XYZ file of N, CA and C in Angstrom:
624
model
N 0.825 -1.208 0.001
C 0.001 0.001 -0.002
C 0.859 1.265 -0.003
N 1.887 1.311 0.881
C 2.720 2.505 0.961
C 3.410 2.753 -0.369
N 3.924 1.679 -0.991
C 4.602 1.822 -2.272
C 3.655 2.385 -3.326
N 2.391 1.990 -3.257
C 1.408 2.460 -4.233
C 1.274 3.965 -4.187
N 1.092 4.530 -2.976
C 0.896 5.978 -2.865
C 2.158 6.734 -3.246
N 3.333 6.217 -2.837
C 4.580 6.911 -3.177
C 4.817 6.905 -4.683
N 4.449 5.827 -5.312
C 4.632 5.703 -6.749
C 3.905 6.802 -7.505
N 2.740 7.206 -7.017
C 1.959 8.217 -7.695
C 2.208 9.616 -7.138
N 3.194 9.769 -6.228
C 3.520 11.083 -5.708
C 2.503 11.613 -4.728
N 1.749 10.737 -4.078
C 0.700 11.162 -3.155
C 1.220 11.090 -1.730
N 0.901 12.089 -0.901
C 1.266 12.024 0.514
C 0.663 10.789 1.132
N 1.450 10.070 1.931
C 0.988 8.781 2.434
C 0.387 8.839 3.822
N 0.912 9.699 4.696
C 0.575 9.591 6.105
C -0.896 9.669 6.425
N -1.552 10.711 5.950
C -2.952 10.928 6.301
C -3.838 9.834 5.749
N -3.626 9.478 4.491
C -4.485 8.490 3.856
C -4.328 7.123 4.503
N -3.083 6.704 4.743
C -2.859 5.381 5.327
C -3.349 5.317 6.762
N -3.301 6.451 7.467
C -3.834 6.469 8.828
C -5.280 6.015 8.841
N -6.064 6.535 7.901
C -7.468 6.160 7.830
C -7.626 4.721 7.385
N -6.917 4.335 6.323
C -7.109 3.001 5.756
C -6.742 1.911 6.750
N -5.643 2.095 7.463
C -5.161 1.042 8.349
C -5.837 1.067 9.712
N -6.522 2.161 10.039
C -7.156 2.267 11.352
C -8.614 1.877 11.340
N -9.163 1.578 10.174
C -10.584 1.253 10.078
C -10.908 0.019 10.915
N -11.938 0.114 11.759
C -12.395 -1.024 12.533
C -13.865 -1.247 12.255
N -14.349 -2.416 12.647
C -15.711 -2.785 12.286
C -16.674 -2.551 13.438
N -17.926 -2.260 13.092
C -18.999 -2.241 14.059
C -19.891 -3.435 13.805
N -20.766 -3.735 14.727
C -21.627 -4.909 14.563
C -23.073 -4.499 14.487
N -23.841 -5.304 13.783
C -25.271 -5.056 13.661
C -25.962 -6.351 13.299
N -27.128 -6.583 13.870
C -27.884 -7.788 13.554
C -28.989 -7.507 12.554
N -29.109 -6.239 12.151
C -30.179 -5.874 11.234
C -29.893 -6.432 9.849
N -30.887 -7.038 9.241
C -30.753 -7.562 7.884
C -31.499 -6.656 6.919
N -31.108 -6.705 5.660
C -31.756 -5.879 4.667
C -31.873 -6.665 3.376
N -32.566 -6.088 2.403
C -32.761 -6.741 1.106
C -31.488 -6.642 0.287
N -31.587 -7.023 -0.989
C -30.414 -7.098 -1.847
C -29.860 -5.730 -2.228
N -30.587 -4.664 -1.951
C -30.127 -3.306 -2.254
C -30.262 -2.430 -1.017
N -29.242 -1.625 -0.764
C -29.297 -0.709 0.374
C -28.749 0.650 -0.056
N -29.408 1.724 0.369
C -29.001 3.083 0.010
C -28.682 3.870 1.272
N -27.538 4.545 1.274
C -27.145 5.442 2.355
C -27.166 6.865 1.828
N -27.936 7.735 2.465
C -27.941 9.154 2.126
C -26.901 9.858 3.006
N -26.060 10.666 2.389
C -25.003 11.334 3.149
C -25.253 12.836 3.195
N -24.899 13.433 4.322
C -25.075 14.872 4.516
C -24.221 15.665 3.528
N -24.779 16.723 2.995
C -23.998 17.606 2.136
C -23.130 18.538 2.979
N -22.077 19.039 2.380
C -21.154 19.985 3.017
C -20.494 19.389 4.257
N -20.081 18.129 4.158
C -19.365 17.507 5.277
C -18.021 16.958 4.815
N -17.397 17.645 3.840
C -16.054 17.287 3.396
C -15.044 17.924 4.338
N -13.982 17.172 4.670
C -12.955 17.680 5.569
C -11.617 17.747 4.849
N -10.888 18.853 5.047
C -9.534 18.984 4.519
C -8.554 18.452 5.552
N -7.475 17.862 5.055
C -6.434 17.309 5.909
C -5.288 18.311 5.928
N -4.894 18.747 7.128
C -3.885 19.808 7.223
C -2.863 19.456 8.291
N -1.905 20.371 8.480
C -0.871 20.180 9.485
C 0.363 19.505 8.922
N 1.511 19.726 9.577
C 2.764 19.146 9.105
C 2.737 17.625 9.133
N 1.999 17.070 10.091
C 1.934 15.609 10.184
C 0.783 15.046 9.361
N 0.001 15.925 8.733
C -1.110 15.463 7.910
C -2.169 14.709 8.681
N -2.356 15.049 9.957
C -3.303 14.310 10.771
C -4.282 15.232 11.496
N -4.585 16.356 10.892
C -5.579 17.263 11.450
C -6.642 17.544 10.395
N -7.853 17.764 10.866
C -8.974 17.968 9.960
C -9.575 19.356 10.148
N -10.037 19.934 9.049
C -10.779 21.182 9.117
C -11.954 21.061 8.151
N -13.114 21.480 8.602
C -14.316 21.351 7.773
C -14.238 22.259 6.558
N -14.604 21.698 5.409
C -14.647 22.459 4.162
C -16.043 22.293 3.574
N -16.558 23.364 2.984
C -17.906 23.300 2.427
C -17.902 23.116 0.916
N -16.729 22.878 0.336
C -16.641 22.711 -1.108
C -17.386 21.478 -1.586
N -17.768 21.516 -2.862
C -18.565 20.427 -3.431
C -17.722 19.251 -3.889
N -16.435 19.474 -4.160
C -15.618 18.412 -4.739
C -15.401 17.268 -3.754
N -15.800 16.075 -4.168
C -15.656 14.897 -3.318
C -16.725 14.760 -2.251
N -17.747 15.601 -2.296
C -18.811 15.569 -1.282
C -19.839 14.489 -1.643
N -19.796 13.368 -0.943
C -20.709 12.253 -1.205
C -22.133 12.654 -0.823
N -23.089 12.324 -1.684
C -24.497 12.569 -1.361
C -25.278 11.274 -1.151
N -24.846 10.189 -1.791
C -25.557 8.914 -1.626
C -24.661 7.766 -2.060
N -24.871 6.613 -1.432
C -24.193 5.372 -1.810
C -25.241 4.267 -1.913
N -25.266 3.594 -3.053
C -26.182 2.466 -3.231
C -25.374 1.185 -3.426
N -25.690 0.169 -2.624
C -25.036 -1.138 -2.744
C -26.037 -2.152 -3.260
N -25.687 -2.821 -4.349
C -26.501 -3.900 -4.909
C -25.758 -5.222 -4.715
N -26.357 -6.134 -3.980
C -25.754 -7.445 -3.732
C -26.518 -8.473 -4.559
N -25.927 -8.841 -5.691
C -26.584 -9.758 -6.612
C -25.988 -11.158 -6.502
N -26.566 -12.076 -7.250
C -26.128 -13.470 -7.188
C -24.678 -13.644 -7.631
N -24.230 -12.802 -8.567
C -22.891 -12.963 -9.107
C -21.963 -11.790 -8.859
N -22.481 -10.701 -8.330
C -21.633 -9.525 -8.166
C -22.140 -8.611 -7.069
N -21.243 -7.752 -6.621
C -21.584 -6.649 -5.727
C -21.250 -5.361 -6.464
N -22.198 -4.445 -6.509
C -21.968 -3.152 -7.147
C -22.222 -2.053 -6.131
N -21.250 -1.158 -5.995
C -21.381 -0.013 -5.107
C -21.343 1.244 -5.971
N -22.419 2.032 -5.912
C -22.539 3.245 -6.723
C -22.472 4.459 -5.797
N -21.483 5.306 -6.014
C -21.246 6.469 -5.158
C -21.570 7.736 -5.939
N -22.477 8.536 -5.406
C -22.853 9.813 -6.047
C -22.299 10.960 -5.218
N -21.642 11.893 -5.903
C -21.076 13.058 -5.233
C -21.604 14.333 -5.866
N -21.401 15.462 -5.189
C -21.795 16.742 -5.769
C -20.862 17.119 -6.918
N -19.602 16.749 -6.778
C -18.607 17.057 -7.798
C -17.471 16.063 -7.643
N -16.781 15.770 -8.753
C -15.728 14.757 -8.709
C -14.642 15.147 -9.707
N -13.771 16.045 -9.292
C -12.718 16.526 -10.182
C -11.345 16.291 -9.570
N -10.363 16.014 -10.421
C -8.995 15.860 -9.954
C -8.691 14.461 -9.461
N -7.513 14.315 -8.864
C -7.054 13.015 -8.384
C -7.846 12.588 -7.155
N -8.175 11.311 -7.093
C -8.942 10.831 -5.948
C -8.707 9.352 -5.714
N -9.006 8.928 -4.519
C -8.972 7.510 -4.165
C -10.312 7.151 -3.551
N -10.889 6.063 -4.025
C -12.151 5.559 -3.490
C -11.852 4.300 -2.692
N -12.339 4.246 -1.471
C -12.127 3.082 -0.620
C -13.474 2.480 -0.270
N -13.653 1.200 -0.583
C -14.878 0.478 -0.242
C -14.506 -0.663 0.696
N -15.091 -0.661 1.872
C -14.886 -1.730 2.848
C -16.080 -2.673 2.783
N -15.814 -3.973 2.721
C -16.888 -4.957 2.616
C -16.687 -6.036 3.678
N -17.479 -5.976 4.739
C -17.489 -7.043 5.732
C -18.432 -8.132 5.239
N -18.061 -9.392 5.442
C -18.823 -10.478 4.839
C -19.134 -11.590 5.823
N -20.067 -12.468 5.386
C -20.440 -13.638 6.171
C -19.649 -14.867 5.772
N -18.661 -14.717 4.880
C -17.883 -15.869 4.430
C -17.107 -16.483 5.592
N -16.493 -17.633 5.353
C -15.792 -18.363 6.412
C -14.770 -17.465 7.104
N -14.783 -17.471 8.452
C -13.916 -16.655 9.299
C -14.249 -15.157 9.215
N -15.379 -14.828 8.601
C -15.867 -13.438 8.518
C -14.798 -12.461 8.011
N -14.233 -12.693 6.840
C -13.204 -11.782 6.341
C -13.783 -10.430 5.948
N -12.931 -9.426 5.961
C -13.281 -8.099 5.464
C -12.413 -7.790 4.249
N -13.037 -7.315 3.195
C -12.335 -6.999 1.963
C -12.292 -5.481 1.777
N -11.239 -5.010 1.121
C -11.075 -3.585 0.845
C -10.767 -3.386 -0.632
N -11.571 -2.577 -1.285
C -11.277 -2.143 -2.647
C -10.719 -0.726 -2.562
N -9.537 -0.523 -3.141
C -8.941 0.807 -3.197
C -8.729 1.150 -4.663
N -9.393 2.190 -5.122
C -9.295 2.610 -6.521
C -8.675 4.001 -6.578
N -7.504 4.084 -7.181
C -6.753 5.328 -7.246
C -6.802 5.893 -8.657
N -7.106 7.178 -8.757
C -7.158 7.837 -10.057
C -6.427 9.161 -9.984
N -5.339 9.270 -10.767
C -4.633 10.531 -10.905
C -4.589 10.889 -12.385
N -3.923 11.976 -12.707
C -3.870 12.413 -14.104
C -3.225 11.359 -14.989
N -2.216 10.672 -14.464
C -1.461 9.723 -15.280
C -1.750 8.262 -14.964
N -2.354 7.993 -13.828
C -2.486 6.603 -13.399
C -3.910 6.278 -12.957
N -4.298 5.067 -13.272
C -5.532 4.486 -12.762
C -5.158 3.126 -12.180
N -5.463 2.893 -10.928
C -5.069 1.641 -10.297
C -6.190 1.174 -9.377
N -6.413 -0.133 -9.346
C -7.448 -0.691 -8.473
C -6.909 -1.960 -7.837
N -7.170 -2.136 -6.557
C -6.710 -3.331 -5.863
C -7.799 -3.855 -4.937
N -7.748 -5.165 -4.686
C -8.655 -5.818 -3.742
C -7.804 -6.595 -2.761
N -7.991 -6.309 -1.478
C -7.260 -7.038 -0.448
C -8.237 -7.675 0.524
N -7.787 -8.750 1.128
C -8.573 -9.484 2.116
C -7.929 -9.272 3.475
N -8.667 -8.676 4.398
C -8.154 -8.358 5.737
C -6.885 -7.505 5.678
N -6.722 -6.757 4.595
C -5.617 -5.827 4.397
C -4.242 -6.474 4.326
N -4.155 -7.799 4.336
C -2.837 -8.408 4.261
C -2.726 -9.463 3.168
N -3.798 -9.657 2.407
C -3.775 -10.654 1.340
C -4.310 -10.031 0.053
N -3.417 -9.866 -0.911
C -3.821 -9.314 -2.200
C -4.621 -10.354 -2.971
N -5.768 -9.946 -3.522
C -6.642 -10.855 -4.262
C -6.599 -10.498 -5.751
N -6.264 -11.492 -6.578
C -6.353 -11.293 -8.027
C -7.783 -11.589 -8.432
N -8.445 -10.606 -9.028
C -9.882 -10.730 -9.282
C -10.214 -10.276 -10.695
N -10.399 -11.229 -11.585
C -10.844 -10.895 -12.935
C -12.281 -10.352 -12.876
N -12.491 -9.235 -13.517
C -13.820 -8.631 -13.505
C -13.970 -7.496 -12.523
N -12.982 -7.300 -11.644
C -13.011 -6.156 -10.733
C -12.801 -4.877 -11.538
N -13.687 -3.908 -11.380
C -13.532 -2.683 -12.154
C -14.175 -1.488 -11.437
N -13.679 -0.328 -11.785
C -14.218 0.930 -11.280
C -14.406 1.868 -12.465
N -15.586 2.462 -12.558
C -15.869 3.425 -13.618
C -16.265 4.749 -12.995
N -15.683 5.815 -13.512
C -15.975 7.154 -13.012
C -16.605 7.994 -14.110
N -17.668 8.669 -13.766
C -18.309 9.612 -14.675
C -18.175 10.989 -14.049
N -17.190 11.751 -14.517
C -16.911 13.056 -13.918
C -18.079 14.009 -14.131
N -18.692 13.962 -15.290
C -19.799 14.864 -15.592
C -20.968 14.634 -14.636
N -21.290 13.378 -14.379
C -22.392 13.044 -13.473
C -21.939 12.911 -12.026
N -20.623 12.968 -11.789
C -20.039 12.815 -10.447
C -20.460 11.499 -9.807
N -20.258 10.413 -10.542
C -20.638 9.082 -10.084
C -19.447 8.129 -10.204
N -19.247 7.313 -9.182
C -18.243 6.246 -9.207
C -18.976 4.923 -9.057
N -18.699 3.982 -9.959
C -19.307 2.653 -9.901
C -18.218 1.614 -9.669
N -18.357 0.863 -8.590
C -17.398 -0.186 -8.248
C -18.086 -1.535 -8.417
N -17.504 -2.396 -9.240
C -18.084 -3.704 -9.541
C -17.120 -4.786 -9.069
N -17.595 -5.656 -8.176
C -16.775 -6.748 -7.643
C -17.483 -8.078 -7.877
N -16.879 -8.991 -8.628
C -17.475 -10.326 -8.756
C -17.621 -10.969 -7.373
N -18.756 -11.577 -7.127
C -19.046 -12.122 -5.798
C -18.102 -13.263 -5.433
N -17.619 -14.011 -6.425
C -16.691 -15.107 -6.148
C -15.397 -14.586 -5.533
N -15.009 -13.336 -5.843
C -13.790 -12.769 -5.281
C -13.953 -12.424 -3.800
N -15.194 -12.409 -3.330
C -15.507 -12.154 -1.914
C -15.873 -13.440 -1.189
N -15.549 -14.589 -1.786
C -15.849 -15.912 -1.223
C -17.351 -16.181 -1.152
N -18.106 -15.593 -2.081
C -19.550 -15.851 -2.207
C -20.300 -15.741 -0.875
N -20.263 -14.587 -0.247
C -20.903 -14.446 1.066
C -22.430 -14.439 0.978
N -23.073 -14.883 2.044
C -24.536 -14.817 2.117
C -24.989 -13.371 2.301
N -24.248 -12.619 3.103
C -24.553 -11.207 3.294
C -23.264 -10.393 3.333
N -23.412 -9.095 3.114
C -22.283 -8.175 3.196
C -22.713 -6.928 3.949
N -21.740 -6.174 4.425
C -21.967 -4.839 4.968
C -20.904 -3.927 4.362
N -21.292 -2.756 3.897
C -20.353 -1.912 3.175
C -20.171 -0.544 3.825
N -18.971 -0.006 3.665
C -18.648 1.354 4.080
C -17.815 2.005 2.992
N -17.930 3.322 2.843
C -17.279 4.006 1.724
C -16.637 5.313 2.184
N -15.444 5.569 1.665
C -14.790 6.862 1.842
C -14.226 7.326 0.520
N -14.289 8.624 0.260
C -13.698 9.208 -0.943
C -12.657 10.229 -0.499
N -11.454 10.098 -1.039
C -10.340 10.971 -0.708
C -9.940 11.752 -1.953
N -10.024 13.071 -1.895
C -9.526 13.915 -2.974
C -8.067 14.193 -2.655
N -7.171 13.749 -3.529
C -5.761 13.655 -3.183
C -4.961 14.901 -3.527
N -3.972 15.141 -2.691
C -2.985 16.190 -2.947
C -1.807 15.532 -3.649
N -1.560 15.921 -4.883
C -0.481 15.321 -5.665
C 0.603 16.359 -5.922
N 1.826 16.036 -5.524
C 2.988 16.896 -5.761
C 2.773 18.306 -5.212
N 2.226 18.364 -4.004
C 2.137 19.623 -3.280
C 1.011 20.552 -3.660
N 0.111 20.105 -4.507
C -0.970 20.990 -4.959
C -2.196 20.856 -4.067
N -2.514 21.911 -3.311
C -3.726 21.912 -2.498
C -3.659 20.980 -1.300
N -4.817 20.686 -0.742
C -4.916 19.808 0.417
C -5.708 18.559 0.079
N -5.360 17.475 0.748
C -6.207 16.287 0.640
C -7.537 16.572 1.324
N -8.581 15.928 0.827
C -9.899 16.057 1.445
C -10.507 14.683 1.605
N -11.401 14.555 2.550
C -12.017 13.271 2.827
C -13.499 13.456 3.121
N -14.310 12.541 2.599
C -15.713 12.450 3.002
C -16.026 10.974 3.223
N -16.658 10.679 4.328
C -17.018 9.306 4.685
C -18.532 9.192 4.665
N -19.047 8.277 3.865
C -20.494 8.129 3.725
C -21.133 7.738 5.045
N -22.169 8.477 5.426
C -22.918 8.152 6.632
C -22.350 8.722 7.912
N -21.245 9.469 7.831
C -20.656 10.068 9.038
C -20.545 11.573 8.830
N -21.297 12.317 9.602
C -21.376 13.769 9.393
C -20.214 14.512 10.028
N -19.806 14.093 11.218
C -18.792 14.820 11.964
C -17.514 13.994 12.055
N -16.415 14.540 11.547
C -15.103 13.921 11.686
C -14.257 14.777 12.614
N -13.473 14.129 13.474
C -12.623 14.840 14.414
C -11.183 14.362 14.257
N -10.243 15.151 14.804
C -8.843 14.730 14.773
C -8.657 13.400 15.482
N -9.354 13.220 16.600
C -9.213 11.967 17.360
C -9.692 10.780 16.532
N -10.822 10.954 15.859
C -11.325 9.890 14.972
C -10.289 9.577 13.904
N -9.716 10.633 13.333
C -8.822 10.474 12.197
C -7.502 9.822 12.573
N -7.024 10.070 13.791
C -5.683 9.625 14.152
C -5.608 8.207 14.683
N -6.699 7.576 15.023
C -6.502 6.235 15.561
C -7.749 5.452 15.877
N -8.891 6.103 15.962
C -10.113 5.360 16.260
C -11.067 5.424 15.073
N -10.495 5.634 13.890
C -11.314 5.795 12.677
C -12.107 4.539 12.371
N -13.331 4.733 11.956
C -14.144 3.607 11.485
C -15.105 4.107 10.420
N -15.265 3.300 9.387
C -16.284 3.595 8.399
C -17.613 3.091 8.936
N -18.650 3.909 8.948
C -19.968 3.374 9.290
C -20.346 2.319 8.250
N -20.733 1.144 8.720
C -21.101 0.059 7.815
C -22.614 -0.043 7.690
N -23.053 -0.432 6.522
C -24.482 -0.619 6.268
C -25.005 -1.787 7.088
N -26.325 -1.931 7.178
C -26.881 -3.180 7.707
C -26.482 -4.340 6.797
N -26.751 -5.550 7.233
C -26.459 -6.718 6.396
C -27.317 -6.687 5.133
N -26.661 -6.849 4.006
C -27.341 -6.845 2.711
C -27.255 -8.253 2.143
N -28.362 -8.949 2.116
C -28.363 -10.339 1.662
C -28.308 -10.412 0.136
N -27.794 -11.526 -0.366
C -27.655 -11.703 -1.812
C -29.020 -11.838 -2.467
N -29.205 -11.145 -3.576
C -30.440 -11.219 -4.330
C -30.238 -11.922 -5.653
N -31.219 -11.862 -6.540
C -31.112 -12.542 -7.835
C -30.132 -11.841 -8.770
């Protein structure tokens, strides 16, 4: 992971702090094959400070998530992220907790800069998964990101729970990184530095 961010000239500290500190919450609530999370507008946070571990609220539209829809189908999982605006370099992180054996958690990280497009799938953050059919499509005009994961790459779980974060990246010293986490309105320095967690959806059972 660290090599990936350095390769693209992206500051590593702030982003990796969030990615590696994510922990899971529990819920017994079940849901149908589709679940929608509505996210508060104007809750994007800029990452500042010499250590890159401080947050300040920004009201800009870029990277501001408004809704996330997860479709859990018989053969695939699709996560559709709608934002107010989606310009410049960004990283999309999708966390997928599953009912598969040993309850693994999968992470999709999709990085997009001016010169590079990269997508990876890891299992419990320590096992890289080669997954034919894994793809991410971005529509800048509509400000939509679509993440498609074949269900077999997730060990064919009976149910999943998803969490999403969008990071607008600072590349080669230009501007500040920004972060918006779907379903979480208030972000604090304490949350960001070590107790970070993506709010996860209820259990979404597999549909047709």
